[in-house]
């Protein structure tokens, strides 16, 4: 019986295991191997260069900016997307009917193409667009949105927030739905005011869902590429140069696959370490408040 | 034992799949009935694609032993990246056009290209097509020719003379002082218009420097090479003058680097780089733009004291390459095809007529066969006249990194007013020299 169960378990797990081996483990090992070479992606020959790629990467403004820009994106993107998705989830939860229709509406940007969204935003922010003309002629504001270091970062973060709000709201809504109504009723009997309900009941009980969305949103900042590629190309002056952008530039523009692999390995380490630290901080926060 | 066998089978399965993903076709491109198939990727430009499709069909009728599949190079994300991906994936075509000298240097450095001069009959093409002088500057550092240049655009700057006249500027400005003066007059008349409105000015993407920095720099330095082999030989005086000129334009509020749709065509800016490929688009989309009526083209402006009549400019020249991964039969068939195309002047005339791109020949401005093209589109004569003044791009395989530094360290920062010209030049030089080491 145990043997049969084992076999069945392996059988069911095998598609995932094969998929992971082919599309995750294999490329990971290949990338690690490449990071010690000077392969240029198309040449039939290459040399082993040891840790040269890693030491070179540490000294370049492109890699340094990729490291810091990710955290700058976090500071802007995570609070905005969390607040927006929480707001949407609370509003949708309170709707008398058609909740799923509204949720699907908010979820649609997540399914939309990042390229299309970026191009639309680019059109909106064009110097001659109605929005910019209005700002310039009526309010005297001539803003070069994609030309300023912070404004460019802010624009990309807002597109990302618009895209992810519906997805995170979906998770938070299911978290809200799972809170037993009796808890609110018991709290009301105990004298908890309506204004205190969110902070004293909803937020603590929603913590697991918030924890999930926070980890996902922090993680998303390490994978930003399409919007940056389309809108800013990593500029101005590296202000939006993300890890993915730097890897892409080195591998496919500068034809340095070995060097790009080294950067990819560094990005992976930075991502795992950062997420680990963030996870620990969130767990400590939850424990200190007695939410977990 | 069973467990070990299961692991072995699983690993075999995985590596079989992996091997399948990376397998390379050993197809010679020649079928059993002796027909050799060539994959030819044309430039992602409808007119060029149409030309090559037509000419390939004609060739197939005279040589039924060759089949030529013409398709456009995919531009996602760029045509260069598509070619690189195809080579890396083992699915490179036999030949492509639209290859610049810099990109060819990258490919040649990776042994991805066939040295054309080693193929029998290549010199016949050069002689027959009358391009002996033109091809000289295409020789690479290793003494080989990897590209057969097809066209050479001596890039010119366009001026919206209609708007300039309204602002009181009656002649196209030719020197830096004249341009600054024109900017002052333009801003006085139209505060919302700019001399040079172009988002690329603040974009560090390497190739964008061909159409701003290098056009101006080639003029200011009288065609200095900038990079020679693996050495930076940039003319500091000319470089700082160019950056100061751009800085002065910014100070006069003459630059707009925000995203803006077709600013020259819509009159937001009055000055921009214009390539001959533009005129077909304008004829369809902006028929009101008429040469000599509301716009003119000219060589780049030069620093005060230089002769503007003979200013150098950038040569946006591209050509055909043959890939080393193609079979010997395909390579031979490709050369025969090229030989056939360039054995008859009428094919170059048709290319010029269809694409507006001046053929890379020594006699394009003098040969009578091209006269009808100039009569139909007189502005093209200005481009043909400027060919001797045009300097091709560097042939350094690191051209992408090097040109990115020009934007990142100097040009883009000057446009944004973040740095002074001398510091910009010094920072750029330091970064380039570091990369060249």
XYZ file of C-alpha atoms in Angstrom, chain A residues 7 18 21-22 26 39-45 56 61 122-123 125-128 132 136-137 142-149 229 232-233 235-238 248-256, chain B residues 2 13-14 17-18 21 77-78 80-81 83-85 87-88 103 106-107 109-112 192 194 202-205 256-261 268 397-398 400-401 404-405 408-409 413 416 418 435:
94
model
C 4.650 5.459 -6.891
C 10.606 17.394 -15.032
C 14.609 20.336 -14.019
C 14.314 21.433 -17.639
C 19.100 23.200 -15.972
C 31.134 33.769 -23.779
C 29.519 36.358 -26.051
C 26.360 34.376 -26.836
C 27.220 33.538 -30.432
C 30.908 32.756 -30.589
C 31.830 29.042 -30.893
C 34.675 29.489 -28.390
C 33.856 43.701 -12.790
C 27.383 51.956 -12.206
C 3.936 57.093 -23.020
C 1.219 58.650 -25.170
C 2.881 61.771 -21.044
C 3.870 62.995 -24.501
C 4.725 66.700 -24.593
C 1.830 67.371 -26.959
C 0.464 67.614 -20.730
C 1.318 73.344 -19.175
C -1.222 75.849 -20.403
C 5.820 71.620 -17.685
C 6.842 68.248 -16.292
C 9.251 65.953 -18.056
C 7.798 62.830 -16.440
C 10.213 60.340 -17.903
C 13.166 62.710 -17.795
C 13.314 63.254 -14.042
C 14.949 60.641 -11.807
C 12.365 48.848 -21.184
C 12.842 54.765 -19.928
C 15.381 52.178 -21.085
C 17.336 56.041 -17.574
C 17.533 58.851 -16.970
C 21.067 58.342 -15.769
C 20.364 54.795 -14.447
C 19.164 42.274 -20.774
C 21.476 45.134 -21.794
C 24.639 43.191 -21.089
C 23.447 39.937 -22.674
C 21.597 41.150 -25.739
C 22.912 44.634 -26.435
C 26.536 44.225 -25.459
C 26.689 40.506 -26.304
C 28.283 39.532 -22.992
C 14.834 -0.429 -9.460
C 14.403 11.661 -20.503
C 15.385 15.093 -19.235
C 14.498 16.797 -24.049
C 17.365 19.239 -23.432
C 15.892 21.762 -27.567
C 13.199 43.844 -29.439
C 15.685 44.936 -32.132
C 20.282 42.969 -33.995
C 18.914 40.997 -31.028
C 19.876 38.007 -35.443
C 21.920 37.242 -32.330
C 19.145 35.029 -30.958
C 22.673 32.561 -34.344
C 22.682 31.449 -30.694
C 27.269 45.265 -35.647
C 30.532 42.261 -33.228
C 29.469 39.358 -35.422
C 34.529 38.998 -33.671
C 32.338 36.017 -32.792
C 33.264 34.215 -36.011
C 29.649 34.323 -37.125
C 6.364 76.938 -27.331
C 12.027 74.415 -29.990
C 18.248 62.208 -23.569
C 18.241 58.494 -24.369
C 21.524 56.617 -23.811
C 20.736 53.862 -26.363
C 13.068 69.475 -25.941
C 13.919 65.930 -24.902
C 10.482 64.923 -23.634
C 8.516 62.246 -25.418
C 6.766 63.999 -28.310
C 5.207 62.632 -31.459
C 7.243 71.523 -32.516
C 33.072 45.126 -31.579
C 32.360 47.031 -28.365
C 27.503 49.377 -28.259
C 29.128 49.914 -24.854
C 26.337 54.151 -24.675
C 29.039 55.947 -22.674
C 25.361 58.324 -20.393
C 28.465 60.255 -19.436
C 23.653 64.884 -19.210
C 19.544 67.807 -19.174
C 23.442 68.152 -15.299
C 36.173 49.792 -21.626
